[in-house]
mmCIF file of C-alpha atoms in Angstrom:
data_model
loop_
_atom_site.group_PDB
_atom_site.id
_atom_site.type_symbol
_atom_site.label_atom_id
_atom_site.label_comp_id
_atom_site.label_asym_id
_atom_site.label_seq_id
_atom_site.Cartn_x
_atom_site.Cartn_y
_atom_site.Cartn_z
ATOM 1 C CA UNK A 1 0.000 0.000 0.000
ATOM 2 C CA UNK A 2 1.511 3.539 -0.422
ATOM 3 C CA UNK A 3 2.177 5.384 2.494
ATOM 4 C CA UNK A 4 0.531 9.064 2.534
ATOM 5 C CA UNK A 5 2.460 10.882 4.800
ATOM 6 C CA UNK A 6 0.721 14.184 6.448
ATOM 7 C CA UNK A 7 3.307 16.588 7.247
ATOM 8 C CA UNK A 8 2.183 18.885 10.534
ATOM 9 C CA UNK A 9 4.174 22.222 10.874
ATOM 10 C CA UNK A 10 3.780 23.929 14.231
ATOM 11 C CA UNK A 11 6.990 25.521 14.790
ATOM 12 C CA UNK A 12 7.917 28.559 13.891
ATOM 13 C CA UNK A 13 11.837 30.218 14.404
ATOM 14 C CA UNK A 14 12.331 33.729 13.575
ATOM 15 C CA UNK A 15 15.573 34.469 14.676
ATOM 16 C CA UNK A 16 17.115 35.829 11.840
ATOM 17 C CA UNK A 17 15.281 37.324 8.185
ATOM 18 C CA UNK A 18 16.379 34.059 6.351
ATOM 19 C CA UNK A 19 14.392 31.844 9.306
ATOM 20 C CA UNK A 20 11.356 30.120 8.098
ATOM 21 C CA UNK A 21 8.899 26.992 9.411
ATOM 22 C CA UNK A 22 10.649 23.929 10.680
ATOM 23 C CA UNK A 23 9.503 20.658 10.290
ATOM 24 C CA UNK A 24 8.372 19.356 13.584
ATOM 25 C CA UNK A 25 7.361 16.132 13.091
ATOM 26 C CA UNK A 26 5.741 14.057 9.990
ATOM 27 C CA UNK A 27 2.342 11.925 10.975
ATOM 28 C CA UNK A 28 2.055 9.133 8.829
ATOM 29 C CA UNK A 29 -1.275 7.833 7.288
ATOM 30 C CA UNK A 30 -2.597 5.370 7.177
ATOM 31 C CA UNK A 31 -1.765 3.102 10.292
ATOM 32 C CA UNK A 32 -3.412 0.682 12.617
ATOM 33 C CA UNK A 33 -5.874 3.685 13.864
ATOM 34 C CA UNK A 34 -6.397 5.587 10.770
ATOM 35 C CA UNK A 35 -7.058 3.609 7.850
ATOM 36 C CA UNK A 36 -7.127 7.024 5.979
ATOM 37 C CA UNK A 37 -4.896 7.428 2.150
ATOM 38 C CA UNK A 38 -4.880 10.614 0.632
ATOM 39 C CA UNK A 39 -5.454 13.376 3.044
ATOM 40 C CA UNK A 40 -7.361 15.834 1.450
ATOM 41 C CA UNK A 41 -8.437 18.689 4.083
ATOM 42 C CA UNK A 42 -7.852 20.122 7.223
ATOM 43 C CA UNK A 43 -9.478 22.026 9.924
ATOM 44 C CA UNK A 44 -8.292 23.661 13.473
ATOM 45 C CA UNK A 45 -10.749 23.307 16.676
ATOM 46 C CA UNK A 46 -9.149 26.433 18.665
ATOM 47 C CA UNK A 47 -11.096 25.515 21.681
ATOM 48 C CA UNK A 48 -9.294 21.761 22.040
ATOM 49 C CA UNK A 49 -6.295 22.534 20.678
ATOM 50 C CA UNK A 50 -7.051 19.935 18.179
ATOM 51 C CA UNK A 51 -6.368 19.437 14.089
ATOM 52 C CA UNK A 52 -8.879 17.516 12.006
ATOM 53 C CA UNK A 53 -7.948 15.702 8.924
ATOM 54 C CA UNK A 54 -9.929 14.141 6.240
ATOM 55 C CA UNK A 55 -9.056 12.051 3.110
ATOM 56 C CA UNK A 56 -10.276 10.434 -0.099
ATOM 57 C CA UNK A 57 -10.613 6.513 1.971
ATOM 58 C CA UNK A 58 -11.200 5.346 4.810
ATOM 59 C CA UNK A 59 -14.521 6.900 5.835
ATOM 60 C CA UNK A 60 -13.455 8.844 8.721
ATOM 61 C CA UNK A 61 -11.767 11.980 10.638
ATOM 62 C CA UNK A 62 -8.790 11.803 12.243
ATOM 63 C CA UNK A 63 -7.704 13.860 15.132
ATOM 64 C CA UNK A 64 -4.612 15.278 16.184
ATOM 65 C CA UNK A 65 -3.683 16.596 19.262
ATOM 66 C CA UNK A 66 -1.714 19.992 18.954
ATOM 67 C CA UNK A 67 0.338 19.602 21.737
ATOM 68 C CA UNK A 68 2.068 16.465 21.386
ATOM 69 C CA UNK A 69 0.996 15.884 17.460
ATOM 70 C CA UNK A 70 -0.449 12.487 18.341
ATOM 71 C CA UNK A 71 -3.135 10.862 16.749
ATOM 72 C CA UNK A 72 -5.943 11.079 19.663
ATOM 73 C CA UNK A 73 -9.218 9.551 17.659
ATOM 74 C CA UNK A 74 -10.525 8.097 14.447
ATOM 75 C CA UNK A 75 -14.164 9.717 14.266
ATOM 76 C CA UNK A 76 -16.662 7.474 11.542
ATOM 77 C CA UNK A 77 -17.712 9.886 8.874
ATOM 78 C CA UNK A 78 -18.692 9.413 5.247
ATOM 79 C CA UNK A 79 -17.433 8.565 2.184
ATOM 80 C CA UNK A 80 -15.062 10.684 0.072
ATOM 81 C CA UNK A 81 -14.457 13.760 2.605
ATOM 82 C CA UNK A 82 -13.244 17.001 0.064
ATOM 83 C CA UNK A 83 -13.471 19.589 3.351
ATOM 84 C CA UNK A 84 -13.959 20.326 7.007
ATOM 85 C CA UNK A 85 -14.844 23.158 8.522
ATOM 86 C CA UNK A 86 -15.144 24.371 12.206
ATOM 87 C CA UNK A 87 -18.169 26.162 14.120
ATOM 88 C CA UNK A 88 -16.435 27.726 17.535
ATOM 89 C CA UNK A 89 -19.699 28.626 18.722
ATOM 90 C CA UNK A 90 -20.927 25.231 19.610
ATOM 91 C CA UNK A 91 -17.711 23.529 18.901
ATOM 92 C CA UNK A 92 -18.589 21.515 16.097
ATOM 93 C CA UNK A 93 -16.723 19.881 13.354
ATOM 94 C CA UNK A 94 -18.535 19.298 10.178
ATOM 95 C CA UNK A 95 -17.149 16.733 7.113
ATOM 96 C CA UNK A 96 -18.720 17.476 3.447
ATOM 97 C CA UNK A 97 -18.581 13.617 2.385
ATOM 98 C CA UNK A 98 -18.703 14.016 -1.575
ATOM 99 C CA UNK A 99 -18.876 9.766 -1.697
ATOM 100 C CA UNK A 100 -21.759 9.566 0.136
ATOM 101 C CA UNK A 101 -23.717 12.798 -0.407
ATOM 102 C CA UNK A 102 -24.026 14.257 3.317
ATOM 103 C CA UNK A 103 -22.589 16.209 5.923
ATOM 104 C CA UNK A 104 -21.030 14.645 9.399
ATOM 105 C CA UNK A 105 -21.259 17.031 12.520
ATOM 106 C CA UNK A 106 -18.544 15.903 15.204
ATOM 107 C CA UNK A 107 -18.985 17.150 18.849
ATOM 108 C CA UNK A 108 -15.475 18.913 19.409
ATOM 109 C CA UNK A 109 -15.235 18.089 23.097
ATOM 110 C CA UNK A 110 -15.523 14.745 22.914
ATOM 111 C CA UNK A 111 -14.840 13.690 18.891
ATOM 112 C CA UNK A 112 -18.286 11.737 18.491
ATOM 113 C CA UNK A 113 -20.595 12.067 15.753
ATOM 114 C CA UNK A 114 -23.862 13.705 16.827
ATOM 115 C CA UNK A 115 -25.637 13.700 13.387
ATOM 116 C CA UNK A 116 -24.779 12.941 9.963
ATOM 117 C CA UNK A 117 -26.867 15.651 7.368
ATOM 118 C CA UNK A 118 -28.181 14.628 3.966
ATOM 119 C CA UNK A 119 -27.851 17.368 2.050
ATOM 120 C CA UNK A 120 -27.201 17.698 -1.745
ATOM 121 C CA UNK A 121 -25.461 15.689 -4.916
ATOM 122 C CA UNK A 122 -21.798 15.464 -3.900
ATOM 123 C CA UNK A 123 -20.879 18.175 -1.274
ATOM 124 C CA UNK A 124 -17.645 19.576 -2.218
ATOM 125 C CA UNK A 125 -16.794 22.681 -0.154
ATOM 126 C CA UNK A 126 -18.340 23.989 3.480
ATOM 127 C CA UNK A 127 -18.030 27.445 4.900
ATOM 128 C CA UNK A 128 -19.472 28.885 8.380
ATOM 129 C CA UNK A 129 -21.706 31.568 9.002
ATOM 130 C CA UNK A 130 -20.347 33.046 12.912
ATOM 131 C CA UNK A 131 -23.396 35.854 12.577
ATOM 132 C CA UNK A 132 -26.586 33.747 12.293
ATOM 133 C CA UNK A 133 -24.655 30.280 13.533
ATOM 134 C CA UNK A 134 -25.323 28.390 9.817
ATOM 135 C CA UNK A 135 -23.399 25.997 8.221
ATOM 136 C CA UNK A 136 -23.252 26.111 3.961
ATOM 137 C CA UNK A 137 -22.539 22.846 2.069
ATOM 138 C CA UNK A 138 -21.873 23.388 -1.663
ATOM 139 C CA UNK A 139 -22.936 20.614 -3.551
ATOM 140 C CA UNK A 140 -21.644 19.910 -7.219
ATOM 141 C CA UNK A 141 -23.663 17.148 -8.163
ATOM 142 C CA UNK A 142 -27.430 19.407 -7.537
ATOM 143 C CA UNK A 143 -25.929 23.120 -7.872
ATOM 144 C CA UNK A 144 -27.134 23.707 -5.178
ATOM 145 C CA UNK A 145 -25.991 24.907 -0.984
ATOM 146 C CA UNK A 146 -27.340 23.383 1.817
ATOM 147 C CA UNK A 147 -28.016 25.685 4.969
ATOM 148 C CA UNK A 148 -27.769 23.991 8.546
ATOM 149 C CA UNK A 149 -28.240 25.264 11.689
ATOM 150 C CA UNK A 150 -25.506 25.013 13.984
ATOM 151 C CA UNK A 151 -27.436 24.775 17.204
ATOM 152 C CA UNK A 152 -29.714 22.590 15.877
ATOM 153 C CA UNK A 153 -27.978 20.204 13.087
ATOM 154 C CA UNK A 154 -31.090 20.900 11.381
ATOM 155 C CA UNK A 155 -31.459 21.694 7.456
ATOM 156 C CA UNK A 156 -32.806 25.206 6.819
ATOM 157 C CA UNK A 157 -33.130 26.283 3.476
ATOM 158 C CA UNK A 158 -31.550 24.573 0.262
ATOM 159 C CA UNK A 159 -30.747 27.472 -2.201
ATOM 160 C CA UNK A 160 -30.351 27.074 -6.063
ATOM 161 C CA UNK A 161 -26.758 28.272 -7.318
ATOM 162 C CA UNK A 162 -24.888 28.491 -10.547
ATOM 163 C CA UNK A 163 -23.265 25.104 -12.159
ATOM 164 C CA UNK A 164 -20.931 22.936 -9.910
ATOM 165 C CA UNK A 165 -20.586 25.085 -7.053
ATOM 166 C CA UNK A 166 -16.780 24.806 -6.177
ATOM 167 C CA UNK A 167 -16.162 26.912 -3.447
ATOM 168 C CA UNK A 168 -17.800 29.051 -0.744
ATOM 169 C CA UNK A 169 -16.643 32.545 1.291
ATOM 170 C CA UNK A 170 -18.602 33.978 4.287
ATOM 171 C CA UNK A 171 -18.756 38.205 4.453
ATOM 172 C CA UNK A 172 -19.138 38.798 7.922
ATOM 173 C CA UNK A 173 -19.207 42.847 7.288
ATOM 174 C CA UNK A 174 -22.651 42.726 4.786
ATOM 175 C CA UNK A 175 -23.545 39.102 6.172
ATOM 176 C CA UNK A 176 -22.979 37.072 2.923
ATOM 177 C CA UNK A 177 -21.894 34.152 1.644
ATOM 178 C CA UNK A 178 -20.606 33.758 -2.246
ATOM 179 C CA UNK A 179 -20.611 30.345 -3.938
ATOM 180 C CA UNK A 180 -18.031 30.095 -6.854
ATOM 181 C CA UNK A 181 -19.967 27.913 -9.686
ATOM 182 C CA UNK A 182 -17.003 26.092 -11.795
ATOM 183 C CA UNK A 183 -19.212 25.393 -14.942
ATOM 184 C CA UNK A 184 -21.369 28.506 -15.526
ATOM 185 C CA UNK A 185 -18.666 30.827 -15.169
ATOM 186 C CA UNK A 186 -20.251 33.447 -11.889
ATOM 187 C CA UNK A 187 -20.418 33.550 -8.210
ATOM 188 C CA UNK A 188 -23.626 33.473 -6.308
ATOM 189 C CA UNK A 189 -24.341 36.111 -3.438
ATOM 190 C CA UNK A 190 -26.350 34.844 -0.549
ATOM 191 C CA UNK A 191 -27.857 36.823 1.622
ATOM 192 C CA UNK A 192 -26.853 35.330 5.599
ATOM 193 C CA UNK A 193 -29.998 36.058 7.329
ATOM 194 C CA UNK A 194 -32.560 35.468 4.860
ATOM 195 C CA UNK A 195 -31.333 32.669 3.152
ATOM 196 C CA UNK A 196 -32.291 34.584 -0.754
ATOM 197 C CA UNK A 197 -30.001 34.834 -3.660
ATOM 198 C CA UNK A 198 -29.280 38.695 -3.773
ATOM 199 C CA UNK A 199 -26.811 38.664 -6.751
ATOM 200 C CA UNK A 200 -25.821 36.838 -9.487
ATOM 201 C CA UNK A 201 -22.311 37.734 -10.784
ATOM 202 C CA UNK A 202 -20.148 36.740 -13.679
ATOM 203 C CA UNK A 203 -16.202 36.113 -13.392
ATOM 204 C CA UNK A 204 -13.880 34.939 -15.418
ATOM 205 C CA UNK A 205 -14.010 31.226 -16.635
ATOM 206 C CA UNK A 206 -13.859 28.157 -14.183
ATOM 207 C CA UNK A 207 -13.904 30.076 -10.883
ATOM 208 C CA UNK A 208 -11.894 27.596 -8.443
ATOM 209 C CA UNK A 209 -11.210 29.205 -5.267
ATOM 210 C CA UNK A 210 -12.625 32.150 -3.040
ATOM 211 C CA UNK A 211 -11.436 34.778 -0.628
ATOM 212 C CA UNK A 212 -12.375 37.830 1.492
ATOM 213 C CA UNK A 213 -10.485 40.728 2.203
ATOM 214 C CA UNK A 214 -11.948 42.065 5.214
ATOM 215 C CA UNK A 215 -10.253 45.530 5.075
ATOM 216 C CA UNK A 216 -11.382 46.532 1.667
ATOM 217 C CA UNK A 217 -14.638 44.423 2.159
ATOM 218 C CA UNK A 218 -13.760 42.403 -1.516
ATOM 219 C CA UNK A 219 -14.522 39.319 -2.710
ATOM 220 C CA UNK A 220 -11.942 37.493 -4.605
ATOM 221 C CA UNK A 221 -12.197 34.641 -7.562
ATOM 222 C CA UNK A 222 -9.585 32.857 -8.747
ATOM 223 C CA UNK A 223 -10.619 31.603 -12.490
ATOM 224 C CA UNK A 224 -8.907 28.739 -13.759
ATOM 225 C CA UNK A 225 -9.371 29.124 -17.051
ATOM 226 C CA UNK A 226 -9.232 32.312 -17.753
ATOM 227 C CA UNK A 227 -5.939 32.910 -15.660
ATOM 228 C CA UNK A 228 -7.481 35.813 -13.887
ATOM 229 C CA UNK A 229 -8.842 36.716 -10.668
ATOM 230 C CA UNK A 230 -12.156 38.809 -10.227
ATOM 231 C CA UNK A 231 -12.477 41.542 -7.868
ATOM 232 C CA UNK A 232 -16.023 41.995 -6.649
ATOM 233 C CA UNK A 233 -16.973 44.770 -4.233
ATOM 234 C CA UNK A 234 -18.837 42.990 -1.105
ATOM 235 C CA UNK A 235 -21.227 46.101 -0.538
ATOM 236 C CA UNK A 236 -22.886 46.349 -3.919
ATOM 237 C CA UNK A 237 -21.400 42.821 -5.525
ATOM 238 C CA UNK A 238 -20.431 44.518 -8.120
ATOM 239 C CA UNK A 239 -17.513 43.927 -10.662
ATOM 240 C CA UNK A 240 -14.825 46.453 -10.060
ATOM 241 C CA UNK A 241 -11.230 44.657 -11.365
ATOM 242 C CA UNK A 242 -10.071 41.523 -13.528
ATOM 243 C CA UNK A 243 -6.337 40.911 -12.787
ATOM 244 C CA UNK A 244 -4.385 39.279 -15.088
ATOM 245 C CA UNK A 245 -2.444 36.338 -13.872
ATOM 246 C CA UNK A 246 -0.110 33.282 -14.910
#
């Protein structure tokens, strides 16, 4: 079998300009406990001091301690996991499971499952909503992202998006969230309380990856295609610059 080995930087030396990261120690999967190949995604619970990883097999979470960088649980989850993300307000862990088309919510105390989520065709990316305490699963396969509650674990709205949602971003400053839909080229704006599409916006081709600049309040899409990256304004999700890129 090949061995996938997860490297885990913590340290940090800055005692001269030419100082960088240091290699701490390397965590190898799989083993006896983790059963996982091919990491994929990882996550940081700041209340336990823990790191969450999730791969392409072995159905499950792993979690690290981020003290001693050992292995302290293999948590059941579903199949395929593409990303984790973290809710600090009830200290949950949630796992978008692309294989098997939901979402697992892990207590972050004590690293059990409390509910698995159905949501849509092939969940792909998550984001969290820290305003109104909601959860957003993009899912490829139904273009389409799944709201859940974080108190609750319970589904509350399932909004239509653009073509093979890819990635999500959360504006906490105008309380949005912005889908990036891979196949029909735009990003959809989400409004966080109400749950409503507010904007539909097009970007360059392929939009892969999303970002928020919380000083300039701007949105950020990174087109694969199109080597560019579009600049959208987060007040009035507007268009206001397409850089040019490699």
């Amino acid at each position: 079998m090949k061995r996938v080995v997860l490297g885990v930087v913590f340290g940090l030396l800055a005692a001269t300009a030419a100082s960088g990261q240091w290699l701490e120690t390397t965590i190898y999967l799989p083993d006896s406990l983790a059963r996982m190949a091919e990491p994929r995604c990882l996550v940081y619970n700041s209340q336990n001091n823990t790191v969450y990883v999730g791969g392409e097999y072995g159905e499950c979470v792993i979690a690290i301690d981020g003290v001693t960088n050992e292995k302290i649980a293999r948590i059941p989850a579903g199949k395929n996991i593409r990303d984790l993300c973290y809710n600090p307000q009830n200290n949950k862990v949630y796992s978008a499971n692309t294989g098997s088309d939901d979402v697992t919510i892990i207590d972050g105390a004590s690293n059990q499952v409390v509910a698995t989520v159905a949501v849509g065709d092939k969940p792909l990316a998550l984001c969290y909503n820290p305003l109104d305490n909601k959860v957003y699963s993009a899912n490829t396969g139904s273009d389409d992202v799944t709201v859940i509650d974080g108190a609750s674990n319970q589904i509350v709205a399932t909004v239509a998006v653009g073509d093979l949602p890819y990635a999500l971003c959360y504006n906490p400053l105008d309380n949005k969230v912005y889908s990036a839909n891979r196949e029909s080229d735009d990003v959809t704006v989400i409004d966080g309380a109400s749950n409503q599409v507010v904007a539909t916006v097009a970007v360059g081709n392929l939009p892969y990856a999303l970002c928020y600049n919380p000083t300039n309040n701007k949105v950020y899409s990174a087109n694969a295609a199109s080597d560019d990256v579009t600049v959208l304004d987060g007040a009035s999700n507007q268009v206001i610059a397409t850089v040019e890129v490699d």
